[in-house]
Coordinates of C-alpha atoms in Angstrom, one line a residue:
M1 CA 0.1 -0.2 -0.1
R2 CA 2.6 2.4 0.8
I3 CA 4.2 1.7 -2.8
L4 CA 0.7 1.8 -4.4
F5 CA 0.5 5.5 -2.6
L6 CA 4.2 6.6 -3.4
L7 CA 3.6 5.5 -6.8
L8 CA -0.2 7.3 -6.9
V9 CA 1.7 10.5 -5.5
F10 CA 4.4 10.4 -8.6
A11 CA 2.0 10.1 -10.9
T12 CA 0.3 13.4 -9.6
S13 CA 3.3 14.9 -9.2
L14 CA 4.4 14.5 -12.6
M15 CA 1.0 15.2 -14.0
A16 CA 0.7 18.3 -12.1
C17 CA 3.8 19.7 -13.6
R18 CA 3.5 18.8 -16.7
S19 CA 2.9 20.9 -19.4
G20 CA 2.3 18.8 -22.3
R21 CA 1.0 21.3 -24.5
D22 CA 3.0 24.4 -26.0
M23 CA 0.9 27.4 -25.4
A24 CA 1.0 29.6 -28.5
A25 CA 3.0 32.2 -27.9
V26 CA 0.8 35.3 -28.2
D27 CA 2.0 38.7 -29.6
P28 CA 1.1 41.9 -28.0
P29 CA -1.2 43.4 -30.3
P30 CA 0.9 46.5 -32.5
P31 CA 1.1 49.6 -31.1
P32 CA -1.5 52.6 -33.1
P33 CA 0.1 53.8 -35.4
V34 CA 2.0 57.0 -34.5
R35 CA 0.2 60.0 -36.4
E36 CA 2.5 63.0 -37.5
P37 CA 0.6 66.5 -37.7
V38 CA 1.1 67.4 -41.2
V39 CA 2.3 70.7 -41.2
V40 CA 1.4 73.0 -44.3
D41 CA 3.0 75.4 -45.3
P42 CA 0.8 78.6 -45.3
E43 CA 0.9 80.3 -49.2
P44 CA 2.8 83.2 -49.1
E45 CA 1.6 86.2 -48.7
P46 CA 2.2 88.3 -52.0
E47 CA 4.4 91.3 -51.2
P48 CA 2.0 94.5 -51.5
E49 CA 4.1 97.0 -53.7
P50 CA 5.8 99.8 -51.8
E51 CA 3.3 102.5 -51.2
I52 CA 4.5 105.7 -53.4
P53 CA 4.2 108.9 -51.6
V54 CA 2.2 111.7 -53.4
V55 CA 2.3 115.5 -53.2
E56 CA -0.3 117.6 -55.0
E57 CA 1.2 121.3 -55.5
K58 CA 1.8 124.1 -57.5
F59 CA 5.0 124.6 -59.5
D60 CA 6.9 126.2 -62.3
F61 CA 9.2 124.9 -64.5
E62 CA 12.5 126.7 -64.4
R63 CA 13.1 126.6 -68.4
E64 CA 10.3 128.2 -70.9
E65 CA 11.6 125.1 -72.9
D66 CA 10.6 122.2 -70.3
R67 CA 6.9 124.2 -70.0
V68 CA 6.4 123.8 -73.7
T69 CA 7.2 120.1 -74.1
Q70 CA 5.2 119.4 -70.4
E71 CA 2.5 121.9 -70.1
V72 CA 0.2 119.3 -70.6
N73 CA 1.6 116.5 -68.6
R74 CA 0.3 116.4 -65.2
Y75 CA 1.9 113.9 -63.1
F76 CA 5.5 114.6 -62.8
V77 CA 8.2 111.2 -61.9
I78 CA 10.5 113.3 -58.8
L79 CA 13.8 111.7 -58.0
G80 CA 15.5 114.7 -56.1
S81 CA 14.1 117.8 -54.1
F82 CA 16.5 120.5 -52.7
R83 CA 16.3 123.5 -50.9
V84 CA 20.0 125.0 -52.8
H85 CA 19.3 125.3 -56.6
D86 CA 23.3 124.3 -56.9
N87 CA 22.3 121.1 -55.3
A88 CA 19.5 120.7 -57.5
N89 CA 21.6 121.8 -60.7
R90 CA 24.6 118.6 -60.2
F91 CA 21.8 116.3 -59.5
K92 CA 20.0 117.3 -63.1
S93 CA 23.8 116.7 -64.5
A94 CA 24.5 113.7 -62.3
L95 CA 21.0 112.2 -64.0
E96 CA 21.8 113.1 -67.9
Q97 CA 24.9 111.1 -67.0
E98 CA 22.7 108.0 -66.3
G99 CA 20.7 108.4 -69.2
F100 CA 17.9 110.1 -67.8
T101 CA 16.5 113.6 -69.3
P102 CA 15.8 115.5 -66.0
V103 CA 14.3 118.9 -65.4
I104 CA 13.9 121.0 -62.0
L105 CA 10.6 122.4 -61.5
L106 CA 10.5 125.5 -58.7
S107 CA 7.8 124.3 -56.3
E108 CA 5.3 126.8 -54.3
T109 CA 6.9 125.7 -51.1
G110 CA 10.2 127.0 -52.1
F111 CA 12.2 123.4 -53.3
N112 CA 13.9 122.5 -56.3
R113 CA 12.0 119.1 -57.5
V114 CA 14.1 116.9 -60.2
S115 CA 12.1 115.2 -62.1
V116 CA 12.8 112.9 -64.9
D117 CA 9.5 112.2 -66.7
S118 CA 5.8 113.6 -66.8
Y119 CA 2.6 111.8 -67.6
T120 CA -1.0 112.8 -68.5
S121 CA -2.0 109.2 -66.7
E122 CA -1.2 109.2 -63.0
T123 CA -1.4 105.1 -64.1
D124 CA 1.4 105.4 -66.1
A125 CA 3.5 107.6 -63.6
R126 CA 3.0 105.4 -61.3
Q127 CA 4.4 102.0 -63.5
R128 CA 7.2 104.7 -64.0
V129 CA 7.8 105.0 -60.6
M130 CA 8.2 101.1 -59.8
Q131 CA 10.1 100.7 -62.9
I132 CA 12.2 102.6 -61.6
R133 CA 12.7 101.6 -58.5
R134 CA 13.5 98.7 -59.7
S135 CA 15.9 99.7 -62.2
F136 CA 17.8 101.9 -60.2
P137 CA 18.1 100.9 -56.4
Q138 CA 19.7 103.8 -55.9
Y139 CA 16.4 105.9 -56.7
H140 CA 13.7 103.8 -54.0
D141 CA 12.5 107.1 -52.7
S142 CA 11.6 108.6 -55.7
W143 CA 7.6 109.3 -56.0
L144 CA 5.2 111.3 -57.5
L145 CA 3.8 114.9 -58.2
I146 CA 0.7 116.0 -58.9
R147 CA 0.9 119.3 -60.4
R148 CA -2.3 121.5 -59.3

Protein backbone atom coordinates (compact mmCIF):
# COMPACT_ATOMS: atom_id res chain seq x y z
CA MET A 1 0.00 0.00 0.00
CA ARG A 2 2.76 2.24 0.67
CA ILE A 3 4.15 1.58 -2.77
CA LEU A 4 0.81 2.20 -4.30
CA PHE A 5 0.47 5.42 -2.40
CA LEU A 6 3.93 6.56 -3.47
CA LEU A 7 3.20 5.63 -7.03
CA LEU A 8 -0.02 7.59 -6.95
CA VAL A 9 1.69 10.67 -5.45
CA PHE A 10 4.48 10.37 -8.02
CA ALA A 11 2.02 10.09 -10.94
CA THR A 12 -0.02 13.02 -9.67
CA SER A 13 3.05 15.18 -9.27
CA LEU A 14 4.19 14.35 -12.80
CA MET A 15 0.83 15.28 -14.22
CA ALA A 16 0.62 18.49 -12.24
CA CYS A 17 4.06 19.75 -13.32
CA ARG A 18 3.86 18.52 -16.85
CA SER A 19 3.14 21.04 -19.56
CA GLY A 20 2.55 18.71 -22.41
CA ARG A 21 1.00 21.28 -24.63
CA ASP A 22 3.02 24.10 -26.00
CA MET A 23 1.15 27.24 -25.50
CA ALA A 24 1.06 29.35 -28.60
CA ALA A 25 3.10 32.46 -28.17
CA VAL A 26 0.76 35.42 -28.34
CA ASP A 27 2.31 38.61 -29.60
CA PRO A 28 1.05 41.75 -27.97
CA PRO A 29 -1.11 43.82 -30.28
CA PRO A 30 0.91 46.28 -32.32
CA PRO A 31 0.88 49.84 -31.05
CA PRO A 32 -1.40 52.16 -32.93
CA PRO A 33 0.42 54.00 -35.68
CA VAL A 34 1.85 57.29 -34.60
CA ARG A 35 0.25 60.05 -36.58
CA GLU A 36 2.63 62.87 -37.13
CA PRO A 37 0.94 66.19 -37.61
CA VAL A 38 1.02 67.34 -41.18
CA VAL A 39 2.49 70.80 -41.36
CA VAL A 40 1.18 72.70 -44.33
CA ASP A 41 3.25 75.71 -45.26
CA PRO A 42 0.90 78.62 -45.70
CA GLU A 43 0.87 80.20 -49.11
CA PRO A 44 3.24 83.12 -48.98
CA GLU A 45 1.30 86.31 -49.24
CA PRO A 46 2.39 88.39 -52.16
CA GLU A 47 4.32 91.39 -51.07
CA PRO A 48 2.28 94.47 -51.60
CA GLU A 49 3.70 97.03 -53.94
CA PRO A 50 5.51 99.64 -51.91
CA GLU A 51 3.44 102.73 -51.50
CA ILE A 52 4.38 105.64 -53.71
CA PRO A 53 4.36 108.97 -51.89
CA VAL A 54 2.27 111.58 -53.67
CA VAL A 55 2.39 115.36 -53.27
CA GLU A 56 0.01 117.75 -54.97
CA GLU A 57 1.21 121.33 -55.37
CA LYS A 58 1.64 124.25 -57.73
CA PHE A 59 5.02 124.77 -59.37
CA ASP A 60 6.78 126.52 -62.25
CA PHE A 61 9.27 125.15 -64.72
CA GLU A 62 12.82 126.41 -64.41
CA ARG A 63 13.21 126.69 -68.21
CA GLU A 64 10.64 127.89 -70.71
CA GLU A 65 11.51 125.02 -73.10
CA ASP A 66 10.49 122.52 -70.43
CA ARG A 67 7.19 124.32 -69.90
CA VAL A 68 6.39 124.12 -73.62
CA THR A 69 7.16 120.37 -73.89
CA GLN A 70 5.53 119.29 -70.62
CA GLU A 71 2.71 121.79 -70.11
CA VAL A 72 0.00 119.21 -70.87
CA ASN A 73 1.33 116.69 -68.32
CA ARG A 74 -0.01 116.65 -64.77
CA TYR A 75 1.95 113.78 -63.15
CA PHE A 76 5.71 114.13 -62.60
CA VAL A 77 8.18 111.46 -61.43
CA ILE A 78 10.50 113.07 -58.88
CA LEU A 79 13.93 111.66 -58.00
CA GLY A 80 15.23 114.54 -55.90
CA SER A 81 14.08 117.63 -54.05
CA PHE A 82 16.48 120.34 -52.89
CA ARG A 83 16.23 123.67 -51.10
CA VAL A 84 19.50 124.84 -52.65
CA HIS A 85 19.25 125.39 -56.41
CA ASP A 86 22.94 124.49 -57.01
CA ASN A 87 22.37 121.07 -55.44
CA ALA A 88 19.44 120.47 -57.78
CA ASN A 89 21.61 121.42 -60.77
CA ARG A 90 24.40 119.03 -59.69
CA PHE A 91 21.86 116.24 -59.26
CA LYS A 92 20.36 117.04 -62.66
CA SER A 93 23.82 116.73 -64.27
CA ALA A 94 24.40 113.37 -62.57
CA LEU A 95 21.03 112.10 -63.82
CA GLU A 96 21.86 113.20 -67.37
CA GLN A 97 25.00 111.04 -67.19
CA GLU A 98 22.78 108.08 -66.22
CA GLY A 99 20.62 108.56 -69.31
CA PHE A 100 17.70 110.49 -67.81
CA THR A 101 16.36 113.77 -69.20
CA PRO A 102 15.72 115.66 -65.96
CA VAL A 103 13.81 118.90 -65.55
CA ILE A 104 13.92 121.20 -62.53
CA LEU A 105 10.54 122.31 -61.17
CA LEU A 106 10.31 125.30 -58.80
CA SER A 107 7.67 124.44 -56.20
CA GLU A 108 5.46 126.89 -54.33
CA THR A 109 7.07 125.70 -51.09
CA GLY A 110 10.56 126.77 -52.18
CA PHE A 111 11.92 123.38 -53.21
CA ASN A 112 13.71 122.58 -56.46
CA ARG A 113 12.14 119.30 -57.60
CA VAL A 114 14.12 117.22 -60.09
CA SER A 115 11.71 115.39 -62.40
CA VAL A 116 12.80 112.72 -64.88
CA ASP A 117 9.46 111.98 -66.56
CA SER A 118 5.97 113.42 -66.78
CA TYR A 119 2.65 111.92 -67.85
CA THR A 120 -0.98 112.78 -68.47
CA SER A 121 -2.01 109.49 -66.79
CA GLU A 122 -1.45 108.76 -63.11
CA THR A 123 -1.28 105.02 -63.84
CA ASP A 124 1.55 105.51 -66.33
CA ALA A 125 3.40 107.75 -63.89
CA ARG A 126 3.06 105.20 -61.08
CA GLN A 127 4.33 102.43 -63.35
CA ARG A 128 7.35 104.55 -64.23
CA VAL A 129 8.10 105.19 -60.55
CA MET A 130 8.02 101.43 -59.89
CA GLN A 131 10.19 100.73 -62.95
CA ILE A 132 12.78 103.26 -61.76
CA ARG A 133 12.76 101.78 -58.26
CA ARG A 134 13.41 98.29 -59.68
CA SER A 135 16.02 99.33 -62.23
CA PHE A 136 17.80 101.94 -60.13
CA PRO A 137 17.87 100.86 -56.46
CA GLN A 138 19.60 104.11 -55.51
CA TYR A 139 16.33 105.88 -56.38
CA HIS A 140 14.12 103.69 -54.20
CA ASP A 141 12.61 106.84 -52.71
CA SER A 142 11.31 108.28 -55.98
CA TRP A 143 7.82 109.73 -55.73
CA LEU A 144 4.98 111.31 -57.65
CA LEU A 145 4.22 115.03 -57.90
CA ILE A 146 0.76 116.07 -59.11
CA ARG A 147 0.40 119.54 -60.56
CA ARG A 148 -2.45 121.49 -58.99
